[in-house]
Coordinates of C-alpha atoms in Angstrom, one line a residue:
X1 CA 8.6 5.4 0.3
X2 CA 8.2 4.5 3.7
X3 CA 10.7 6.0 6.2
X4 CA 11.3 5.4 10.0
X5 CA 10.7 7.7 12.8
X6 CA 13.9 9.5 13.6
X7 CA 16.6 6.8 14.6
X8 CA 18.8 9.4 16.9
X9 CA 21.8 11.4 16.3
X10 CA 23.6 11.1 12.9
X11 CA 27.2 11.4 13.3
X12 CA 28.9 14.6 11.6
X13 CA 30.9 14.5 8.6
X14 CA 30.5 15.1 4.6
X15 CA 27.4 13.7 3.2
X16 CA 27.8 11.8 0.0
X17 CA 26.1 13.0 -3.1
X18 CA 22.8 10.8 -3.1
X19 CA 22.2 8.2 -6.0
X20 CA 20.7 9.4 -9.2
X21 CA 19.3 6.3 -10.0
X22 CA 18.2 2.7 -8.4
X23 CA 20.7 0.8 -10.6
X24 CA 23.5 3.4 -9.2
X25 CA 22.3 2.6 -5.8
X26 CA 22.3 -1.0 -6.3
X27 CA 25.8 -0.8 -7.6
X28 CA 27.2 1.2 -4.8
X29 CA 25.8 -1.4 -2.1
X30 CA 27.2 -4.2 -3.9
X31 CA 30.6 -2.7 -3.7
X32 CA 30.5 -1.8 -0.2
X33 CA 28.9 -4.7 1.2
X34 CA 28.2 -7.4 -1.4
X35 CA 27.6 -10.8 0.9
X36 CA 24.9 -8.7 3.0
X37 CA 21.6 -10.1 2.5
X38 CA 19.0 -8.0 1.0
X39 CA 15.9 -9.9 0.8
X40 CA 14.7 -13.0 2.1
X41 CA 11.7 -14.7 0.6
X42 CA 11.1 -17.9 2.4
X43 CA 14.2 -20.0 2.0
X44 CA 15.4 -17.9 -1.0
X45 CA 18.0 -15.3 0.0
X46 CA 19.5 -12.5 -2.2
X47 CA 22.8 -10.5 -1.3
X48 CA 23.5 -7.2 -2.8
X49 CA 26.4 -8.9 -4.9
X50 CA 24.0 -11.7 -6.4
X51 CA 21.6 -8.7 -6.9
X52 CA 23.8 -6.6 -8.9
X53 CA 25.3 -9.8 -10.9
X54 CA 21.9 -11.5 -11.9
X55 CA 20.2 -8.2 -12.7
X56 CA 23.2 -7.3 -15.1
X57 CA 23.1 -10.6 -16.6
X58 CA 19.1 -10.2 -17.3
X59 CA 19.8 -6.7 -18.4
X60 CA 22.0 -7.9 -21.1
X61 CA 19.5 -10.8 -22.1
X62 CA 16.8 -8.0 -22.4
X63 CA 18.8 -5.9 -24.7
X64 CA 19.7 -9.0 -26.7
X65 CA 16.1 -9.9 -27.1
X66 CA 15.6 -6.2 -28.5
X67 CA 14.9 -4.2 -25.7
X68 CA 15.4 -0.6 -26.5
X69 CA 15.8 2.6 -24.5
X70 CA 12.7 3.6 -23.1
X71 CA 10.5 0.1 -24.3
X72 CA 8.1 -1.1 -21.6
X73 CA 8.8 -4.6 -20.2
X74 CA 6.1 -6.4 -18.1
X75 CA 7.0 -8.4 -14.9
X76 CA 4.7 -11.1 -13.9
X77 CA 5.6 -12.7 -10.4
X78 CA 3.8 -14.0 -7.4
X79 CA 4.8 -13.2 -3.7
X80 CA 6.8 -16.3 -3.6
X81 CA 9.2 -15.1 -6.4
X82 CA 10.1 -11.8 -4.5
X83 CA 13.9 -12.4 -5.1
X84 CA 13.4 -13.0 -8.6
X85 CA 11.1 -10.1 -9.3
X86 CA 13.7 -8.0 -7.4
X87 CA 16.4 -9.2 -10.0
X88 CA 14.0 -8.3 -13.1
X89 CA 12.9 -5.3 -12.1
X90 CA 16.6 -3.8 -11.5
X91 CA 17.6 -5.5 -14.8
X92 CA 14.7 -3.7 -16.8
X93 CA 16.0 -0.4 -15.4
X94 CA 19.6 -1.2 -15.7
X95 CA 18.8 -2.1 -19.4
X96 CA 17.0 1.2 -20.1
X97 CA 13.5 0.1 -20.0
X98 CA 10.3 1.1 -18.0
X99 CA 9.3 -1.7 -15.8
X100 CA 5.5 -2.8 -15.6
X101 CA 5.2 -4.8 -12.5
X102 CA 2.1 -7.1 -11.9
X103 CA 1.0 -9.5 -9.6
X104 CA 0.6 -13.2 -10.8
X105 CA -3.2 -12.8 -9.0
X106 CA -4.1 -10.6 -11.7
X107 CA -6.7 -11.9 -13.8
X108 CA -6.3 -12.5 -17.5
X109 CA -8.5 -9.7 -18.7
X110 CA -6.8 -7.1 -16.5
X111 CA -3.4 -8.4 -17.3
X112 CA -4.1 -8.2 -21.2
X113 CA -5.6 -4.2 -20.4
X114 CA -2.5 -3.5 -18.7
X115 CA -0.1 -4.7 -21.2
X116 CA -2.0 -3.4 -23.9
X117 CA -2.6 0.3 -22.7
X118 CA 1.1 0.4 -21.6
X119 CA 2.8 -1.0 -25.0
X120 CA 4.6 -3.6 -23.3
X121 CA 6.1 -6.2 -25.9
X122 CA 8.3 -7.9 -23.6
X123 CA 7.0 -9.8 -20.6
X124 CA 9.7 -11.4 -18.0
X125 CA 8.0 -14.1 -15.7
X126 CA 9.0 -16.7 -13.5
X127 CA 7.6 -19.4 -16.2
X128 CA 6.9 -22.2 -17.1
X129 CA 4.8 -20.5 -19.9
X130 CA 3.2 -17.1 -20.8
X131 CA 0.3 -16.0 -18.4
X132 CA -3.1 -16.3 -19.7
X133 CA -4.3 -13.2 -21.0
X134 CA -0.8 -12.0 -22.7
X135 CA -1.7 -10.3 -25.8
X136 CA -0.3 -11.6 -29.2
X137 CA 2.9 -10.3 -30.0
X138 CA 4.2 -10.2 -26.6
X139 CA 7.5 -12.2 -26.2
X140 CA 8.2 -14.0 -22.9
X141 CA 11.4 -14.1 -21.3
X142 CA 12.8 -15.7 -18.0
X143 CA 15.9 -15.2 -16.0
X144 CA 17.0 -18.7 -17.1
X145 CA 17.2 -17.0 -20.7
X146 CA 20.1 -15.0 -19.1
X147 CA 22.1 -17.7 -18.3
X148 CA 25.6 -17.4 -19.6
X149 CA 25.1 -13.8 -20.7
X150 CA 27.9 -11.5 -19.3
X151 CA 26.6 -8.8 -16.9
X152 CA 25.6 -5.3 -18.4
X153 CA 28.6 -3.4 -17.2
X154 CA 29.0 -1.6 -20.2
X155 CA 25.4 -0.4 -20.6
X156 CA 25.2 3.4 -19.5
X157 CA 23.4 4.1 -16.4
X158 CA 19.6 5.5 -17.2
X159 CA 18.8 9.3 -17.4
X160 CA 17.4 10.3 -14.1
X161 CA 14.4 12.2 -15.8
X162 CA 13.4 9.2 -18.1
X163 CA 10.5 7.0 -17.4
X164 CA 11.3 4.3 -15.1
X165 CA 8.2 2.6 -14.1
X166 CA 4.2 2.4 -14.3
X167 CA 2.1 1.2 -11.9
X168 CA -1.5 0.6 -12.0
X169 CA -3.9 2.4 -9.5
X170 CA -6.0 0.2 -7.1
X171 CA -9.4 0.5 -9.1
X172 CA -11.6 0.2 -6.2
X173 CA -14.1 2.4 -7.3
X174 CA -13.3 2.5 -11.2
X175 CA -11.1 1.4 -13.8
X176 CA -7.3 1.2 -13.1
X177 CA -5.1 3.8 -14.4
X178 CA -1.4 3.7 -15.4
X179 CA 0.9 5.9 -13.5
X180 CA 4.5 6.9 -14.5
X181 CA 7.1 7.3 -12.3
X182 CA 10.8 8.7 -13.3
X183 CA 14.1 7.2 -12.3
X184 CA 14.6 10.2 -10.2
X185 CA 11.1 10.1 -8.6
X186 CA 11.8 6.7 -7.4
X187 CA 15.2 7.0 -6.0
X188 CA 14.2 10.0 -4.1
X189 CA 15.4 10.0 -0.4
X190 CA 17.9 7.2 -1.0
X191 CA 21.4 7.6 0.3
X192 CA 25.2 6.4 -0.2
X193 CA 25.6 7.3 3.5
X194 CA 25.5 4.3 5.7
X195 CA 25.3 6.4 8.5
X196 CA 21.8 7.8 7.3
X197 CA 20.2 4.5 6.4
X198 CA 16.5 4.1 7.0
X199 CA 15.3 1.3 9.7
X200 CA 18.8 1.5 11.8
X201 CA 16.7 0.4 14.7
X202 CA 15.9 -2.9 13.2
X203 CA 18.2 -5.9 11.7
X204 CA 15.2 -7.2 9.6
X205 CA 11.8 -5.5 8.4
X206 CA 8.4 -7.7 7.5
X207 CA 6.0 -7.3 5.0
X208 CA 3.5 -9.1 3.0
X209 CA 2.8 -6.8 -0.1
X210 CA 2.2 -8.0 -3.5
X211 CA 4.1 -7.4 -6.8
X212 CA 2.5 -4.7 -8.7
X213 CA 1.4 -2.5 -5.7
X214 CA 2.8 0.9 -4.5
X215 CA 3.3 -0.7 -1.1
X216 CA 5.2 -3.7 -2.5
X217 CA 7.4 -1.0 -4.6
X218 CA 8.1 1.1 -1.6
X219 CA 9.3 -2.4 0.2
X220 CA 11.4 -3.0 -2.9
X221 CA 13.1 0.5 -2.8
X222 CA 13.8 -0.2 1.3
X223 CA 15.4 -3.5 0.6
X224 CA 17.6 -1.5 -1.4
X225 CA 18.3 1.6 0.6
X226 CA 17.5 0.3 4.5
X227 CA 20.1 -0.8 7.2
X228 CA 17.6 -3.6 7.8
X229 CA 17.2 -6.8 5.6
X230 CA 14.0 -7.4 3.9
X231 CA 11.8 -10.3 4.8
X232 CA 9.0 -10.5 2.7
X233 CA 6.0 -13.5 3.4
X234 CA 5.8 -15.9 0.1
X235 CA 2.3 -16.2 1.2
X236 CA 0.3 -14.6 4.1
X237 CA -1.4 -16.2 6.8
X238 CA -1.3 -14.9 10.6
X239 CA 0.5 -17.7 12.1
X240 CA 3.2 -17.8 9.0
X241 CA 3.6 -14.0 9.6
X242 CA 3.8 -14.0 13.3
X243 CA 6.4 -17.2 13.0
X244 CA 8.4 -14.9 10.6
X245 CA 8.7 -12.0 13.0
X246 CA 10.3 -14.4 15.9
X247 CA 12.6 -16.1 13.4
X248 CA 14.0 -13.3 11.8
X249 CA 13.6 -10.7 15.1
X250 CA 11.9 -8.4 13.1
X251 CA 11.8 -4.5 14.5
X252 CA 9.9 -3.2 11.6
X253 CA 6.5 -4.7 10.7
X254 CA 4.5 -3.3 7.7
X255 CA 0.9 -4.0 6.9
X256 CA -2.3 -3.0 5.3
X257 CA -5.5 -2.7 7.3
X258 CA -6.6 -6.3 5.9
X259 CA -3.6 -8.1 7.5
X260 CA -4.1 -6.0 10.4
X261 CA -7.4 -7.4 10.8
X262 CA -6.6 -11.0 10.1
X263 CA -3.8 -10.5 12.8
X264 CA -5.7 -9.2 15.3
X265 CA -8.6 -12.0 14.6
X266 CA -6.0 -14.8 15.0
X267 CA -5.6 -17.0 17.9
X268 CA -1.7 -17.2 16.9
X269 CA -1.4 -13.5 18.1
X270 CA -1.7 -14.0 22.0
X271 CA 0.4 -17.1 21.8
X272 CA 3.2 -15.0 19.8
X273 CA 2.9 -12.4 22.5
X274 CA 3.1 -14.9 25.3
X275 CA 6.3 -16.6 24.1
X276 CA 8.2 -13.3 23.4
X277 CA 7.9 -13.6 19.6
X278 CA 6.9 -10.0 19.4
X279 CA 9.3 -8.4 21.7
X280 CA 12.0 -7.1 19.1
X281 CA 8.8 -5.0 16.9
X282 CA 9.7 -1.0 17.6
X283 CA 7.3 0.0 14.6
X284 CA 4.4 -1.1 12.9
X285 CA 3.6 0.8 9.8
X286 CA 0.2 0.6 8.1
X287 CA -0.6 1.9 4.4
X288 CA -2.5 1.9 1.5
X289 CA -5.4 3.0 3.6
X290 CA -6.1 4.4 7.2
X291 CA -6.4 1.9 9.8
X292 CA -9.9 1.6 11.1
X293 CA -9.9 3.2 15.0
X294 CA -10.4 -0.1 17.0
X295 CA -8.0 -1.9 14.6
X296 CA -5.2 0.9 15.1
X297 CA -6.1 0.6 19.3
X298 CA -5.7 -3.3 18.6
X299 CA -2.5 -2.9 17.1
X300 CA -1.2 -0.6 19.8
X301 CA -1.8 -3.2 22.4
X302 CA -0.9 -6.1 20.5
X303 CA 2.3 -4.9 19.9
X304 CA 3.1 -2.6 22.9
X305 CA 5.4 -0.6 23.3
X306 CA 5.8 -0.2 19.5
X307 CA 4.8 2.7 17.6
X308 CA 2.1 2.1 15.3
X309 CA 2.6 4.6 12.2
X310 CA -0.1 5.3 9.6
X311 CA 1.7 6.3 6.4
X312 CA -0.6 8.5 4.1
X313 CA 0.2 8.6 0.4
X314 CA -0.9 7.4 -2.8
X315 CA 0.4 5.6 -6.2
X316 CA 0.0 9.1 -7.8
X317 CA 1.4 11.1 -5.2
X318 CA 4.3 9.1 -3.8
X319 CA 7.4 9.9 -3.1
X320 CA 5.1 12.3 -1.1
X321 CA 3.9 10.9 2.0
X322 CA 2.7 12.1 5.4
X323 CA 4.1 10.1 8.6
X324 CA 1.2 9.8 11.1
X325 CA 2.3 9.0 14.5
X326 CA -1.0 7.1 16.1
X327 CA -1.9 8.5 19.4
X328 CA -4.1 5.7 21.4
X329 CA -5.2 8.7 23.3
X330 CA -6.6 10.5 20.1
X331 CA -7.8 7.4 18.4
X332 CA -10.3 9.4 16.2
X333 CA -7.4 10.6 14.3
X334 CA -4.8 8.3 12.6
X335 CA -2.3 10.5 13.7
X336 CA -0.3 13.7 13.9
X337 CA 2.0 14.6 11.0
X338 CA 5.7 14.8 11.8
X339 CA 5.2 18.2 9.0
X340 CA 2.7 19.8 7.5
X341 CA 4.7 21.4 5.3
X342 CA 3.9 19.2 1.9
X343 CA 0.1 18.8 3.1
X344 CA -2.8 21.2 2.6
X345 CA -6.2 21.5 2.7
X346 CA -8.3 23.5 0.4
X347 CA -11.6 24.5 -0.6
X348 CA -13.2 23.5 -4.3
X349 CA -11.2 26.5 -5.6
X350 CA -7.7 25.2 -4.6
X351 CA -7.7 27.8 -1.9
X352 CA -5.9 26.6 1.2
X353 CA -8.0 26.6 4.4
X354 CA -7.3 27.1 8.1
X355 CA -7.1 24.8 11.0
X356 CA -10.3 22.9 11.6
X357 CA -12.0 23.4 8.4
X358 CA -12.9 20.3 6.1
X359 CA -11.5 20.4 2.4
X360 CA -10.0 18.6 -0.1
X361 CA -6.4 16.8 0.6
X362 CA -3.5 17.5 -1.4
X363 CA 0.3 16.4 -1.0
X364 CA 3.5 17.9 -2.6
X365 CA 5.9 15.7 -4.0
X366 CA 9.6 16.7 -3.2
X367 CA 10.8 14.6 -6.3
X368 CA 9.7 14.8 -9.9
X369 CA 6.0 14.4 -9.8
X370 CA 4.4 11.2 -11.6
X371 CA 1.7 11.4 -14.3
X372 CA -0.8 9.6 -15.8
X373 CA -0.3 7.7 -18.9
X374 CA -3.4 9.7 -20.3
X375 CA -5.4 12.6 -19.2
X376 CA -4.4 13.7 -15.8
X377 CA -7.6 14.8 -14.7
X378 CA -6.6 17.7 -12.8
X379 CA -4.9 15.3 -10.3
X380 CA -1.2 16.9 -10.8
X381 CA -0.6 20.6 -10.4
X382 CA 2.4 22.3 -9.8
X383 CA 4.1 19.9 -7.9
X384 CA 1.1 18.9 -5.8
X385 CA -1.3 15.7 -6.1
X386 CA -4.9 15.8 -5.3
X387 CA -5.6 12.9 -3.1
X388 CA -9.2 12.5 -3.7
X389 CA -10.0 12.5 0.1
X390 CA -11.9 15.0 2.3
X391 CA -10.0 15.5 5.8
X392 CA -8.9 18.4 8.2
X393 CA -6.2 19.2 10.3
X394 CA -7.3 20.1 14.0
X395 CA -6.1 22.9 16.3
X396 CA -3.6 20.5 17.6
X397 CA -2.4 19.2 14.5
X398 CA -3.9 16.0 14.2
X399 CA -4.9 15.1 10.9
X400 CA -8.8 13.7 10.5
X401 CA -9.9 11.8 7.3
X402 CA -13.5 12.2 6.5
X403 CA -13.9 9.9 3.7
X404 CA -12.7 9.3 0.0
X405 CA -14.5 12.3 -2.0
X406 CA -16.4 9.9 -4.0
X407 CA -17.6 7.9 -1.2
X408 CA -19.5 10.5 0.5
X409 CA -23.2 9.2 0.6
X410 CA -25.3 12.5 -0.4
X411 CA -28.5 11.4 1.5
X412 CA -31.6 14.2 1.2
X413 CA -30.2 17.3 2.8
X414 CA -26.9 15.1 4.6
X415 CA -23.6 14.3 3.6
X416 CA -22.5 11.1 5.4
X417 CA -19.3 9.9 5.9
X418 CA -18.7 6.4 5.3
X419 CA -15.4 6.2 7.2
X420 CA -17.3 7.4 10.1
X421 CA -20.1 4.8 9.7
X422 CA -17.3 2.1 9.2
X423 CA -15.7 3.0 12.4
X424 CA -18.5 2.9 14.5
X425 CA -19.6 -0.8 13.2
X426 CA -15.7 -1.8 14.2
X427 CA -16.7 -1.0 17.7
X428 CA -19.3 -3.7 18.0
X429 CA -17.5 -6.7 19.5
X430 CA -18.9 -9.1 17.2
X431 CA -17.9 -7.3 13.9
X432 CA -14.4 -8.5 12.6
X433 CA -14.3 -6.3 9.6
X434 CA -16.9 -3.9 7.7
X435 CA -17.3 -1.4 4.9
X436 CA -19.8 1.1 4.0
X437 CA -21.1 2.5 0.7
X438 CA -24.2 4.5 -0.6
X439 CA -26.7 3.0 -2.7
X440 CA -29.6 4.4 -4.7
X441 CA -33.1 5.3 -2.9
X442 CA -36.0 6.7 -4.8
X443 CA -36.5 9.7 -2.2
X444 CA -33.6 10.5 -0.8
X445 CA -31.1 9.8 -3.5
X446 CA -28.9 7.8 -1.8
X447 CA -28.6 5.6 1.7
X448 CA -25.9 4.3 3.6
X449 CA -25.5 0.2 3.3
X450 CA -23.2 -2.1 5.0
X451 CA -21.4 -5.0 4.7
X452 CA -20.2 -6.8 7.7
X453 CA -18.0 -10.0 8.3
X454 CA -19.1 -11.2 11.8
X455 CA -16.7 -12.7 14.3
X456 CA -16.4 -16.7 14.4
X457 CA -19.9 -17.5 12.8
X458 CA -21.0 -19.8 10.2
X459 CA -23.2 -18.3 7.6
X460 CA -26.8 -19.2 7.4
X461 CA -27.3 -17.5 4.1
X462 CA -26.5 -13.9 2.7
X463 CA -27.9 -11.3 4.7
X464 CA -29.4 -14.0 7.4
X465 CA -28.8 -14.2 11.3
X466 CA -25.7 -15.2 12.7
X467 CA -25.9 -16.3 16.0
X468 CA -28.0 -13.5 16.7
X469 CA -26.2 -10.7 15.4
X470 CA -28.8 -9.2 12.8
X471 CA -29.2 -5.8 11.1
X472 CA -31.6 -4.5 13.4
X473 CA -29.3 -5.3 16.6
X474 CA -26.7 -3.8 14.8
X475 CA -28.3 -0.8 14.0
X476 CA -29.8 -0.4 17.6
X477 CA -26.2 -0.5 18.6
X478 CA -25.1 1.9 16.4
X479 CA -27.8 4.3 17.5
X480 CA -25.6 5.7 20.6
X481 CA -22.7 6.4 18.0
X482 CA -24.4 7.7 14.8
X483 CA -27.0 10.1 13.5
X484 CA -30.4 8.5 12.3
X485 CA -29.2 9.5 8.6
X486 CA -25.9 7.9 9.0
X487 CA -27.4 4.6 10.1
X488 CA -27.2 1.7 7.4
X489 CA -30.5 1.4 6.0
X490 CA -29.3 -1.9 4.5
X491 CA -27.0 -4.5 6.0
X492 CA -25.6 -8.0 4.7
X493 CA -23.2 -10.3 6.5
X494 CA -20.4 -11.8 4.2
X495 CA -17.9 -14.5 4.9
X496 CA -14.9 -11.8 3.8
X497 CA -14.9 -8.5 2.3
X498 CA -14.0 -8.3 -1.8
X499 CA -10.7 -7.0 -1.8
X500 CA -7.8 -6.0 -4.4
X501 CA -4.0 -7.2 -4.3
X502 CA -3.1 -4.3 -2.1
X503 CA -5.9 -5.0 0.5
X504 CA -8.4 -2.4 -0.4
X505 CA -11.8 -3.1 -0.4
X506 CA -13.7 -3.1 -3.8
X507 CA -16.4 -1.0 -3.1
X508 CA -17.8 -1.3 -6.7
X509 CA -18.3 -5.0 -6.2
X510 CA -19.9 -4.3 -2.7
X511 CA -22.4 -1.7 -4.7
X512 CA -23.4 -4.8 -6.9
X513 CA -23.8 -7.3 -4.0
X514 CA -25.6 -4.8 -1.9
X515 CA -28.3 -4.0 -4.5
X516 CA -29.1 -7.5 -5.1
X517 CA -32.5 -8.7 -3.9
X518 CA -31.2 -11.0 -1.0
X519 CA -29.8 -8.0 1.0
X520 CA -31.5 -7.5 4.2
X521 CA -33.0 -3.9 4.3
X522 CA -34.2 -2.5 7.5
X523 CA -36.5 0.4 8.0

């Protein structure tokens, strides 16, 4: 769960027992202050009382449609239907089912694969019909089907140890995997104590995350648990996002690197700052991937004096999370963890390494750990989750992410960090976005290749010059920042990088593009 930095002294007094499930937490909040707004999505508003009533009625309709305890239920919604999605998600949990959230932008083949592999037989959607790719035998249900049904107040609350949710991993380099979370996992860190609610410094918090992403699910839990109301953008554009900050006097803004890059590249950002539209922001949090150094610095300038925070977590490890407070004086690191107790750096045998030594990163979950639907591939061990990243913690306690383990380029006798190459690319004033990968080489095994989105220029053909920005000029610029074996041997210029719904670069697609004959290669 994305949490805020410390919000000051908490009044003394007895602490109520925490909720055991999300439906229990919703019932508590509906009873305590039902008319308080929980979710804002464009013109749609959802308060806690309506959330409780509508989800209860839909839970009853699901049971009437044949839902049995433990059955998997697909949820297919877009970012313009966040209030309806919030109702449907809690309805599935309240009815004893296991929610399988999916964005309405999921391609038909991927939708069919997820629903089949998860064993889904019911699909709650916004209508009017079932989405393309729905396998035969899957029955559709909408909230309208719950009209006239009583609420499910007589249903028993689910077992905290039972499965509650199946999310798909991002699949940026391989096939997505289903990750199972229990009710206890999802509700970890939530509270019944009004004095201890997260985001107390904010009247509202804002995000534009999609349904079906781990970041989106974190925001849904925050909507249930936080002091602030959740504002979720129906459709992300920089101008609309910035207007929402001003309109709702947002105190906490949550982004992924892709949206941060778009915000910094928008002419609307300066206008919003000049008009005072950003003055309420106290926290800018980024998740899904580490912010490139230049992007983090740009955010710290644009939203000053707000704290910039990188949240280090994953679909597999949540609610395990490391909160990294970005320091503009140490931009080479995403930040210093508030605590290192649940982070370890190990060698390839699992032995913890001392400060300064690079190795594999692991996170320890404070709650019931998640699991894969299939083979765990050694990812989950004794409460720890292998993150698939390489990194180190320096002597001052700052975390340094070196690369995804599978993205390291083995070029001859050298190992090259694609993150380091990307950070160097971002320092060029005409580079808006960039990604680096390894591509095959007949002698060295692999070499670095880069895809670059240049600033404010029109394409003249894939890999061609753009107002003077060429692969040769870019490599010359990088000579002062990278070693020779780290320089991209191949560079192409694109209008945009291929990204998934969570904003992560799809490197498997770039790899296909970068091996085509039209790439501009340089010696």
